[in-house]
Amino acid sequence: MKNIVILISGGGSNMAAIVKTAQRERWVEKYGARVAAVISNKADAPGLQFASAQGIVTEVLEHKAYSDREAFDAALAQLIDRYDSPGQPVLVLLAGFMRILTPGFVNRYAGRLVNIHPSLLPAFSGLHTHQRAIDAGCKVAGATVHLVTAELDHGPILAQAAVPVLPGDTADALSARVLTQEHLIYPQAIAGLLRKT
Ligand code: GRF
């Protein structure tokens, strides 16, 4: 069985979309893959409740308990690697995981570490993407699913979706519009990866 581990920090709506799609599309039967665990760096991340209600193992690894990024990432990798199966390395998905990962961590999971970013990369990497798109006068915005590489928000693009920026849009309104597309493209990009492996 190929295990998928999803890392979250908050609401976890992208994680939930992946879990629901995996169930609906029967990823276990189709690809021999399952969402095995959800790990949060925050104990109060609302997404944890959804995951455990689905019978998925949840873990909390508080970054504040570690002296530096290296120590946190080493502990995180140790937790994740428990989900390696023989000949089937774990697939790691970042879904609203609000921590910058060290190059050592990123290299360890090269080619099997995926992120979703709420902009049409390479535009607007980093934070506050929706307000920045509005301020720049963009007529379209969107989201990108990409492989994670050492340079923040710059890895190979797996999928993108675009939405219009409407007159009078607030960052919250645009964010909600983009999020509905995130929930479609993230699961589909992962299914695409699973088909190839
Ligand atoms: C999403 O917009 C995602 O692209 C970004 O953070 C947000 C997380 O939302 N990285 P959720 O936790 O998946 O609901």
XYZ file of N, CA, C and O and ligand atoms in Angstrom:
802
model
N 0.849 -1.200 0.000
C 0.000 0.000 0.000
C 0.882 1.246 0.000
O 1.818 1.340 0.767
N 0.572 2.166 -0.905
C 1.296 3.433 -0.911
C 0.605 4.378 0.071
O -0.579 4.656 -0.062
N 1.352 4.856 1.040
C 0.778 5.749 2.038
C 0.965 7.204 1.646
O 2.021 7.596 1.145
N -0.078 7.979 1.907
C -0.030 9.425 1.706
C -0.118 10.059 3.088
O -0.989 9.693 3.887
N 0.788 10.986 3.367
C 0.738 11.734 4.621
C 0.496 13.199 4.268
O 1.164 13.750 3.386
N -0.491 13.803 4.912
C -0.841 15.201 4.613
C -0.479 16.070 5.813
O -0.838 15.754 6.951
N 0.238 17.162 5.528
C 0.645 18.098 6.578
C -0.248 19.335 6.525
O -0.419 19.931 5.451
N -0.808 19.710 7.668
C -1.696 20.871 7.736
C -1.280 21.782 8.902
O -0.525 21.355 9.787
N -1.835 22.998 8.890
C -1.656 23.895 10.037
C -2.986 24.478 10.494
O -3.045 25.116 11.539
N -4.038 24.336 9.678
C -5.275 25.051 9.995
C -6.513 24.281 9.594
O -6.695 23.111 9.926
N -7.353 24.958 8.789
C -8.671 24.442 8.442
C -8.661 23.085 7.765
O -9.560 22.267 7.968
N -7.677 22.868 6.930
C -7.536 21.557 6.302
C -8.568 21.261 5.235
O -8.859 20.095 4.952
N -9.122 22.313 4.595
C -10.150 22.016 3.590
C -9.549 21.312 2.372
O -10.219 20.474 1.754
N -8.304 21.626 2.016
C -7.678 20.889 0.904
C -7.422 19.433 1.297
O -7.615 18.530 0.477
N -6.994 19.215 2.522
C -6.810 17.846 3.010
C -8.132 17.080 2.926
O -8.195 15.948 2.440
N -9.220 17.743 3.385
C -10.532 17.090 3.366
C -10.948 16.765 1.932
O -11.505 15.694 1.662
N -10.658 17.683 1.003
C -11.015 17.437 -0.405
C -10.257 16.216 -0.931
O -10.817 15.399 -1.679
N -9.005 16.085 -0.550
C -8.211 14.935 -1.006
C -8.766 13.639 -0.398
O -8.937 12.635 -1.093
N -9.075 13.686 0.901
C -9.607 12.488 1.576
C -10.926 12.066 0.929
O -11.144 10.882 0.625
N -11.804 13.050 0.676
C -13.121 12.721 0.096
C -12.974 12.186 -1.329
O -13.666 11.252 -1.723
N -12.078 12.792 -2.091
C -11.876 12.306 -3.465
C -11.301 10.905 -3.450
O -11.704 10.053 -4.248
N -10.364 10.654 -2.534
C -9.760 9.316 -2.442
C -10.834 8.273 -2.148
O -10.819 7.169 -2.715
N -11.780 8.643 -1.293
C -12.867 7.703 -0.966
C -13.785 7.511 -2.166
O -14.090 6.396 -2.573
N -14.196 8.643 -2.756
C -15.154 8.583 -3.861
C -14.577 7.858 -5.068
O -15.249 7.054 -5.713
N -13.308 8.125 -5.339
C -12.671 7.517 -6.526
C -11.971 6.202 -6.204
O -11.292 5.653 -7.060
N -12.120 5.744 -5.011
C -11.584 4.436 -4.587
C -10.098 4.296 -4.910
O -9.684 3.410 -5.657
N -9.302 5.199 -4.330
C -7.859 5.176 -4.600
C -7.202 3.891 -4.092
O -6.192 3.465 -4.645
N -7.775 3.289 -3.044
C -7.176 2.044 -2.533
C -7.239 0.977 -3.627
O -6.231 0.363 -3.968
N -8.422 0.813 -4.209
C -8.580 -0.209 -5.250
C -7.867 0.194 -6.540
O -7.249 -0.634 -7.198
N -7.970 1.466 -6.901
C -7.430 1.922 -8.188
C -5.916 2.012 -8.201
O -5.268 1.613 -9.163
N -5.359 2.606 -7.138
C -3.917 2.912 -7.131
C -3.164 2.228 -6.000
O -1.951 2.411 -5.877
N -3.870 1.499 -5.144
C -3.208 0.925 -3.968
C -2.668 2.012 -3.059
O -1.604 1.861 -2.454
N -3.395 3.121 -2.963
C -2.919 4.260 -2.170
C -3.999 4.716 -1.192
O -5.196 4.651 -1.493
N -3.566 5.154 -0.018
C -4.531 5.651 0.972
C -3.923 6.813 1.764
O -2.696 6.899 1.914
N -4.783 7.687 2.231
C -4.323 8.746 3.141
C -4.147 8.077 4.498
O -5.112 7.677 5.151
N -2.883 7.932 4.913
C -2.588 7.151 6.115
C -2.540 8.025 7.358
O -2.872 7.555 8.444
N -2.119 9.271 7.204
C -1.984 10.114 8.396
C -2.078 11.590 8.025
O -1.738 11.985 6.906
N -2.550 12.359 8.973
C -2.569 13.824 8.860
C -1.767 14.358 10.042
O -2.031 14.003 11.195
N -0.772 15.169 9.726
C 0.092 15.719 10.773
C -0.070 17.237 10.784
O -0.033 17.877 9.732
N -0.245 17.789 11.975
C -0.364 19.243 12.116
C 0.733 19.771 13.039
O 1.089 19.116 14.009
N 1.218 20.951 12.723
C 2.171 21.591 13.642
C 1.440 22.433 14.683
O 2.071 23.068 15.511
N 0.094 22.410 14.615
C -0.694 23.143 15.615
C -1.753 22.210 16.199
O -2.539 21.620 15.435
N -1.799 22.132 17.514
C -2.715 21.199 18.183
C -4.175 21.565 17.927
O -5.043 20.690 17.933
N -4.449 22.867 17.701
C -5.849 23.285 17.555
C -6.278 23.409 16.088
O -7.295 24.030 15.795
N -5.510 22.828 15.180
C -5.893 22.904 13.755
C -7.242 22.210 13.559
O -7.368 21.010 13.844
N -8.262 22.941 13.086
C -9.591 22.332 12.950
C -9.608 21.097 12.042
O -10.418 20.191 12.233
N -8.698 21.047 11.081
C -8.670 19.907 10.159
C -8.429 18.577 10.850
O -8.817 17.519 10.323
N -7.814 18.591 12.009
C -7.523 17.337 12.721
C -8.796 16.577 13.069
O -8.835 15.349 13.016
N -9.853 17.344 13.417
C -11.110 16.685 13.807
C -11.729 15.951 12.630
O -12.198 14.830 12.763
N -11.704 16.601 11.466
C -12.247 15.942 10.276
C -11.487 14.656 10.013
O -12.080 13.604 9.783
N -10.156 14.739 10.063
C -9.334 13.565 9.733
C -9.623 12.422 10.697
O -9.844 11.277 10.267
N -9.658 12.712 11.992
C -9.876 11.582 12.905
C -11.296 11.038 12.789
O -11.503 9.840 12.922
N -12.263 11.905 12.447
C -13.623 11.398 12.221
C -13.675 10.449 11.021
O -14.564 9.605 10.919
N -12.715 10.595 10.120
C -12.649 9.702 8.951
C -11.842 8.441 9.258
O -11.553 7.651 8.363
N -11.392 8.310 10.494
C -10.607 7.132 10.871
C -9.158 7.226 10.440
O -8.450 6.207 10.375
N -8.693 8.445 10.152
C -7.296 8.627 9.735
C -6.463 8.960 10.974
O -6.914 9.717 11.843
N -5.271 8.386 11.038
C -4.379 8.673 12.164
C -4.020 10.160 12.130
O -3.669 10.696 11.070
N -4.103 10.820 13.269
C -3.665 12.224 13.334
C -2.512 12.343 14.327
O -2.464 11.621 15.318
N -1.604 13.242 14.001
C -0.458 13.487 14.872
C -0.279 15.000 14.983
O -0.516 15.728 14.007
N 0.170 15.437 16.144
C 0.509 16.847 16.332
C 1.987 16.937 16.663
O 2.477 16.221 17.536
N 2.682 17.757 15.914
C 4.102 17.988 16.182
C 4.274 19.503 16.262
O 4.314 20.183 15.238
N 4.310 19.989 17.485
C 4.347 21.457 17.700
C 5.739 21.985 17.360
O 6.709 21.611 18.022
N 5.805 22.881 16.375
C 7.139 23.385 16.007
C 7.764 24.179 17.148
O 8.978 24.244 17.273
N 6.896 24.735 18.001
C 7.412 25.549 19.106
C 8.219 24.726 20.110
O 8.991 25.274 20.886
N 8.019 23.423 20.086
C 8.740 22.567 21.040
C 10.172 22.287 20.594
O 10.925 21.630 21.322
N 10.543 22.775 19.406
C 11.886 22.473 18.874
C 12.715 23.753 18.807
O 12.191 24.829 18.511
N 14.012 23.571 19.037
C 14.888 24.742 19.168
C 15.111 25.444 17.828
O 15.298 26.650 17.779
N 15.105 24.696 16.733
C 15.312 25.327 15.422
C 14.632 24.512 14.325
O 14.070 23.449 14.582
N 14.687 25.055 13.112
C 14.023 24.397 11.970
C 14.557 22.997 11.720
O 13.814 22.078 11.393
N 15.881 22.849 11.823
C 16.496 21.539 11.561
C 15.927 20.482 12.512
O 15.599 19.380 12.100
N 15.834 20.847 13.797
C 15.367 19.877 14.801
C 13.904 19.517 14.539
O 13.519 18.339 14.613
N 13.100 20.510 14.205
C 11.681 20.238 13.920
C 11.556 19.354 12.679
O 10.838 18.351 12.679
N 12.275 19.701 11.624
C 12.170 18.935 10.375
C 12.671 17.503 10.557
O 12.129 16.569 9.941
N 13.684 17.315 11.394
C 14.193 15.955 11.644
C 13.122 15.128 12.351
O 12.879 13.965 11.996
N 12.449 15.739 13.324
C 11.392 15.018 14.045
C 10.218 14.723 13.107
O 9.617 13.645 13.144
N 9.916 15.687 12.242
C 8.821 15.512 11.282
C 9.141 14.363 10.318
O 8.296 13.501 10.049
N 10.372 14.343 9.818
C 10.775 13.283 8.882
C 10.692 11.912 9.560
O 10.254 10.932 8.941
N 11.075 11.873 10.818
C 11.028 10.594 11.540
C 9.585 10.075 11.630
O 9.314 8.899 11.416
N 8.686 11.006 11.882
C 7.261 10.659 11.968
C 6.740 10.194 10.605
O 6.063 9.174 10.481
N 7.083 10.938 9.574
C 6.586 10.636 8.227
C 7.126 9.282 7.748
O 6.400 8.479 7.149
N 8.409 9.031 8.014
C 9.036 7.826 7.459
C 8.457 6.538 8.030
O 8.643 5.468 7.456
N 7.716 6.637 9.131
C 7.000 5.467 9.649
C 5.991 4.944 8.626
O 5.543 3.813 8.713
N 5.604 5.804 7.694
C 4.573 5.417 6.723
C 5.144 4.908 5.409
O 4.400 4.631 4.472
N 6.487 4.782 5.338
C 7.078 4.125 4.168
C 6.641 2.665 4.177
O 6.630 2.028 5.227
N 6.273 2.138 3.013
C 6.026 0.699 2.904
C 7.171 0.134 2.076
O 7.795 0.880 1.311
N 7.432 -1.152 2.155
C 8.529 -1.721 1.382
C 8.383 -1.399 -0.111
O 7.339 -1.675 -0.707
N 9.387 -0.758 -0.671
C 9.368 -0.402 -2.091
C 8.385 0.699 -2.442
O 8.197 1.025 -3.615
N 7.736 1.256 -1.446
C 6.694 2.268 -1.691
C 6.912 3.452 -0.749
O 6.275 3.533 0.313
N 7.790 4.367 -1.124
C 8.021 5.507 -0.229
C 6.769 6.368 -0.087
O 5.964 6.475 -1.017
N 6.623 6.906 1.076
C 5.444 7.705 1.388
C 5.388 8.957 0.491
O 6.425 9.501 0.099
N 4.165 9.365 0.141
C 3.939 10.602 -0.619
C 3.516 11.671 0.393
O 2.612 11.430 1.195
N 4.174 12.836 0.360
C 3.933 13.857 1.386
C 3.263 15.075 0.744
O 3.809 15.672 -0.194
N 2.095 15.440 1.258
C 1.337 16.563 0.683
C 1.238 17.693 1.692
O 0.793 17.491 2.829
N 1.646 18.896 1.271
C 1.487 20.081 2.103
C 0.140 20.705 1.747
O -0.128 20.984 0.570
N -0.697 20.893 2.747
C -2.036 21.434 2.487
C -2.318 22.517 3.520
O -2.847 22.248 4.598
N -1.880 23.735 3.207
C -2.006 24.815 4.185
C -1.064 24.595 5.352
O -1.398 24.935 6.491
N 0.104 24.018 5.078
C 1.115 23.790 6.125
C 2.008 25.025 6.150
O 2.749 25.279 5.200
N 1.888 25.803 7.225
C 2.473 27.144 7.233
C 3.886 27.164 7.844
O 4.189 28.003 8.689
N 4.719 26.253 7.420
C 6.104 26.237 7.875
C 7.003 26.152 6.656
O 6.704 25.420 5.710
N 8.091 26.902 6.698
C 9.096 26.764 5.637
C 9.966 25.572 5.998
O 10.414 25.447 7.148
N 10.169 24.687 5.042
C 10.916 23.456 5.304
C 12.380 23.631 4.912
O 12.701 24.347 3.965
N 13.266 22.955 5.625
C 14.705 23.083 5.351
C 15.055 22.362 4.044
O 14.372 21.403 3.656
N 16.154 22.785 3.385
C 16.576 22.087 2.161
C 16.803 20.593 2.411
O 16.489 19.771 1.547
N 17.298 20.240 3.580
C 17.523 18.817 3.902
C 16.227 18.031 3.846
O 16.166 16.940 3.272
N 15.160 18.596 4.406
C 13.852 17.932 4.406
C 13.325 17.824 2.974
O 12.860 16.771 2.533
N 13.428 18.928 2.246
C 12.915 18.966 0.873
C 13.646 17.934 0.000
O 13.024 17.202 -0.779
N 14.953 17.853 0.154
C 15.721 16.900 -0.665
C 15.383 15.455 -0.322
O 15.348 14.599 -1.201
N 15.151 15.204 0.946
C 14.812 13.842 1.371
C 13.555 13.331 0.645
O 13.450 12.157 0.334
N 12.607 14.243 0.396
C 11.336 13.830 -0.228
C 11.226 14.310 -1.684
O 10.114 14.439 -2.210
N 12.360 14.535 -2.307
C 12.352 15.068 -3.684
C 11.495 14.195 -4.602
O 11.602 12.969 -4.591
N 10.619 14.853 -5.350
C 9.766 14.138 -6.302
C 8.519 13.555 -5.672
O 7.636 13.042 -6.367
N 8.429 13.588 -4.345
C 7.237 13.039 -3.676
C 6.756 13.964 -2.562
O 6.110 13.532 -1.612
N 7.070 15.240 -2.731
C 6.626 16.280 -1.798
C 5.891 17.330 -2.630
O 6.470 17.922 -3.550
N 4.611 17.514 -2.336
C 3.751 18.341 -3.192
C 3.123 19.450 -2.337
O 2.829 19.252 -1.158
N 2.912 20.606 -2.976
C 2.303 21.741 -2.268
C 1.196 22.337 -3.130
O 1.211 22.200 -4.354
N 0.252 23.005 -2.473
C -0.688 23.845 -3.216
C -0.479 25.281 -2.763
O -0.347 25.554 -1.570
N -0.415 26.159 -3.747
C -0.161 27.567 -3.455
C -1.276 28.401 -4.087
O -1.625 28.194 -5.255
N -1.843 29.361 -3.331
C -3.005 30.092 -3.842
C -2.650 31.270 -4.757
O -3.039 32.410 -4.503
N -1.899 30.986 -5.800
C -1.680 31.980 -6.862
C -1.298 31.223 -8.124
O -1.007 30.025 -8.076
N -1.286 31.951 -9.224
C -0.830 31.353 -10.486
C 0.691 31.522 -10.533
O 1.197 32.502 -11.079
N 1.407 30.587 -9.932
C 2.879 30.676 -9.932
C 3.377 30.690 -11.371
O 2.756 30.088 -12.235
N 4.474 31.395 -11.683
C 5.406 31.976 -10.724
C 5.006 33.349 -10.187
O 5.795 33.963 -9.471
N 3.799 33.833 -10.502
C 3.377 35.107 -9.906
C 3.012 34.905 -8.436
O 2.440 33.873 -8.081
N 3.331 35.867 -7.622
C 2.899 35.924 -6.229
C 3.256 34.688 -5.409
O 2.385 34.030 -4.839
N 4.530 34.347 -5.388
C 4.955 33.363 -4.399
C 4.916 34.050 -3.030
O 4.806 35.278 -2.950
N 4.961 33.266 -1.964
C 4.939 33.850 -0.620
C 3.524 34.095 -0.109
O 2.571 33.464 -0.584
N 3.400 35.041 0.808
C 2.130 35.238 1.532
C 1.254 36.336 0.901
O 1.689 37.050 0.014
N 0.020 36.424 1.397
C -0.933 37.493 1.025
C -1.155 37.570 -0.493
O -1.228 38.652 -1.083
N -1.261 36.414 -1.096
C -1.331 36.340 -2.561
C -2.562 37.045 -3.131
O -2.480 37.695 -4.167
N -3.701 36.892 -2.440
C -4.947 37.422 -3.016
C -4.957 38.955 -2.998
O -5.309 39.583 -3.990
N -4.543 39.523 -1.867
C -4.491 40.992 -1.796
C -3.485 41.531 -2.804
O -3.726 42.559 -3.460
N -2.367 40.830 -2.963
C -1.345 41.299 -3.901
C -1.864 41.230 -5.338
O -1.584 42.121 -6.157
N -2.639 40.192 -5.648
C -3.205 40.089 -7.007
C -4.207 41.210 -7.253
O -4.227 41.819 -8.328
N -5.028 41.511 -6.223
C -6.002 42.611 -6.349
C -5.259 43.940 -6.514
O -5.558 44.737 -7.406
N -4.261 44.165 -5.667
C -3.510 45.434 -5.713
C -2.795 45.624 -7.052
O -2.604 46.758 -7.504
N -2.385 44.509 -7.663
C -1.669 44.597 -8.940
C -2.632 44.798 -10.108
O -2.200 44.965 -11.251
N -3.944 44.745 -9.820
C -4.924 44.931 -10.888
C -5.089 43.705 -11.772
O -5.558 43.803 -12.915
N -4.738 42.533 -11.253
C -4.873 41.295 -12.054
C -6.345 41.055 -12.402
O -7.221 41.316 -11.577
N -6.577 40.567 -13.602
C -7.949 40.221 -14.012
C -8.233 38.745 -13.770
O -9.383 38.316 -13.783
N -7.185 37.942 -13.626
C -7.357 36.540 -13.242
C -6.414 36.241 -12.078
O -5.355 36.856 -11.932
N -6.843 35.289 -11.272
C -6.008 34.783 -10.176
C -6.187 33.266 -10.194
O -6.829 32.732 -11.095
N -5.644 32.580 -9.203
C -5.818 31.138 -9.245
C -4.950 30.420 -8.248
O -4.517 31.005 -7.240
N -4.702 29.144 -8.537
C -3.934 28.308 -7.624
C -3.052 27.360 -8.428
O -3.334 27.074 -9.597
N -2.000 26.894 -7.768
C -1.011 26.037 -8.427
C -0.658 24.859 -7.520
O -0.369 25.054 -6.339
N -0.676 23.678 -8.093
C -0.149 22.491 -7.396
C 1.229 22.230 -7.984
O 1.388 22.182 -9.210
N 2.224 22.102 -7.110
C 3.592 21.936 -7.633
C 4.422 21.024 -6.752
O 4.140 20.885 -5.546
N 5.431 20.430 -7.353
C 6.410 19.673 -6.571
C 7.236 20.677 -5.784
O 7.520 21.776 -6.285
N 7.619 20.307 -4.585
C 8.375 21.227 -3.738
C 9.868 21.032 -3.983
O 10.367 19.901 -3.984
N 10.534 22.159 -4.221
C 11.991 22.164 -4.343
C 12.530 23.166 -3.316
O 11.748 23.851 -2.648
N 13.849 23.250 -3.228
C 14.443 24.071 -2.166
C 14.028 25.540 -2.276
O 13.908 26.232 -1.269
N 13.780 26.031 -3.490
C 13.372 27.436 -3.633
C 11.865 27.552 -3.399
O 11.065 26.900 -4.098
N 11.475 28.374 -2.443
C 10.073 28.479 -2.017
C 9.126 28.754 -3.195
O 9.342 29.691 -3.958
N 8.086 27.912 -3.327
C 7.027 28.093 -4.327
C 7.538 28.106 -5.777
O 6.967 28.804 -6.625
N 8.604 27.366 -6.056
C 9.170 27.394 -7.402
C 9.310 26.041 -8.087
O 9.928 25.961 -9.142
N 8.790 24.959 -7.507
C 9.009 23.640 -8.111
C 8.173 23.422 -9.357
O 7.283 24.231 -9.667
N 8.438 22.320 -10.085
C 7.683 22.008 -11.302
C 6.166 21.991 -11.058
O 5.694 21.424 -10.077
N 5.451 22.619 -11.988
C 3.997 22.769 -11.841
C 3.284 21.500 -12.304
O 3.536 20.994 -13.401
N 2.377 20.999 -11.449
C 1.591 19.810 -11.791
C 0.199 20.183 -12.298
O -0.355 19.495 -13.145
N -0.374 21.250 -11.746
C -1.726 21.663 -12.158
C -1.960 23.109 -11.763
O -1.377 23.596 -10.792
N -2.806 23.772 -12.544
C -3.221 25.139 -12.196
C -4.693 25.320 -12.538
O -5.218 24.642 -13.427
N -5.325 26.244 -11.818
C -6.688 26.651 -12.164
C -6.759 28.164 -12.038
O -6.135 28.744 -11.145
N -7.508 28.784 -12.952
C -7.643 30.242 -12.933
C -9.090 30.613 -12.617
O -10.026 29.883 -12.987
N -9.263 31.725 -11.922
C -10.601 32.279 -11.668
C -10.540 33.775 -11.978
O -9.463 34.373 -11.919
N -11.684 34.390 -12.289
C -11.652 35.837 -12.526
C -11.478 36.602 -11.217
O -11.937 36.156 -10.163
N -10.821 37.754 -11.308
C -10.852 38.731 -10.205
C -11.980 39.697 -10.569
O -11.955 40.293 -11.652
N -12.970 39.806 -9.683
C -14.154 40.600 -10.019
C -14.043 42.011 -9.442
O -13.363 42.218 -8.425
N -14.707 42.975 -10.091
C -14.660 44.350 -9.573
C -15.120 44.376 -8.112
O -16.093 43.723 -7.750
N -14.374 45.083 -7.269
C -14.749 45.201 -5.858
C -14.349 44.009 -5.009
O -14.702 43.940 -3.832
N -13.649 43.049 -5.597
C -13.243 41.866 -4.829
C -12.430 42.246 -3.591
O -11.554 43.109 -3.652
N -12.719 41.563 -2.480
C -11.840 41.632 -1.314
C -10.949 40.383 -1.357
O -11.238 39.422 -2.077
N -9.890 40.419 -0.546
C -9.015 39.253 -0.483
C -9.809 38.021 -0.045
O -9.593 36.917 -0.563
N -10.748 38.193 0.864
C -11.533 37.053 1.346
C -12.425 36.478 0.244
O -12.551 35.258 0.105
N -13.049 37.367 -0.517
C -13.935 36.890 -1.590
C -13.123 36.149 -2.648
O -13.522 35.080 -3.127
N -11.973 36.728 -3.003
C -11.130 36.074 -4.018
C -10.592 34.747 -3.485
O -10.586 33.739 -4.197
N -10.194 34.749 -2.226
C -9.675 33.530 -1.607
C -10.706 32.397 -1.665
O -10.389 31.254 -1.995
N -11.975 32.730 -1.358
C -13.029 31.705 -1.374
C -13.227 31.159 -2.784
O -13.412 29.949 -2.982
N -13.143 32.069 -3.785
C -13.323 31.633 -5.180
C -12.172 30.724 -5.604
O -12.381 29.711 -6.266
N -10.974 31.094 -5.200
C -9.795 30.282 -5.553
C -9.852 28.926 -4.840
O -9.547 27.883 -5.422
N -10.289 28.964 -3.577
C -10.299 27.730 -2.779
C -11.180 26.641 -3.400
O -10.829 25.460 -3.370
N -12.314 27.047 -3.991
C -13.181 26.029 -4.614
C -12.426 25.313 -5.731
O -12.611 24.117 -5.946
N -11.558 26.040 -6.418
C -10.753 25.415 -7.486
C -9.628 24.571 -6.900
O -9.287 23.516 -7.444
N -9.043 25.040 -5.785
C -7.994 24.247 -5.129
C -8.516 22.851 -4.807
O -7.818 21.845 -4.972
N -9.777 22.813 -4.330
C -10.352 21.534 -3.905
C -10.546 20.577 -5.078
O -10.717 19.381 -4.873
N -10.553 21.108 -6.289
C -10.670 20.246 -7.479
C -9.297 19.840 -7.995
O -9.052 18.669 -8.287
N -8.385 20.811 -8.100
C -7.119 20.492 -8.785
C -6.138 19.723 -7.901
O -5.348 18.941 -8.429
N -6.202 19.917 -6.578
C -5.219 19.212 -5.743
C -5.455 17.692 -5.796
O -4.544 16.928 -6.151
N -6.686 17.234 -5.511
C -6.903 15.781 -5.603
C -6.597 15.231 -7.000
O -6.032 14.141 -7.126
N -6.959 15.987 -8.041
C -6.741 15.458 -9.393
C -5.250 15.380 -9.726
O -4.800 14.452 -10.406
N -4.472 16.355 -9.257
C -3.026 16.305 -9.489
C -2.414 15.103 -8.768
O -1.516 14.430 -9.301
N -2.914 14.805 -7.582
C -2.374 13.654 -6.837
C -2.772 12.353 -7.522
O -1.964 11.426 -7.659
N -4.007 12.280 -7.996
C -4.422 11.081 -8.744
C -3.520 10.897 -9.960
O -3.124 9.774 -10.292
N -3.168 12.008 -10.609
C -2.262 11.938 -11.766
C -0.905 11.373 -11.373
O -0.337 10.539 -12.098
N -0.387 11.790 -10.241
C 0.904 11.258 -9.768
C 0.786 9.769 -9.447
O 1.671 8.983 -9.771
N -0.318 9.392 -8.814
C -0.498 7.990 -8.411
C -0.607 7.080 -9.636
O -0.136 5.944 -9.613
N -1.223 7.621 -10.690
C -1.341 6.830 -11.926
C 0.017 6.518 -12.501
O 0.230 5.488 -13.135
N 0.980 7.456 -12.289
C 2.312 7.302 -12.889
C 3.224 6.402 -12.057
O 4.231 5.943 -12.543
N 2.884 6.223 -10.759
C 3.833 5.488 -9.897
C 3.446 4.005 -9.790
O 2.347 3.616 -10.091
C -5.063 27.347 0.869
O -5.438 28.504 0.184
C -3.727 26.877 0.375
O -3.515 27.106 -0.976
C -2.785 27.723 1.182
O -3.386 27.815 2.462
C -4.788 27.620 2.343
C -5.113 26.463 3.220
O -6.456 26.173 3.305
N -1.461 27.189 1.175
P -6.928 24.807 3.961
O -6.210 24.644 5.307
O -6.600 23.691 3.019
O -8.397 24.985 4.162
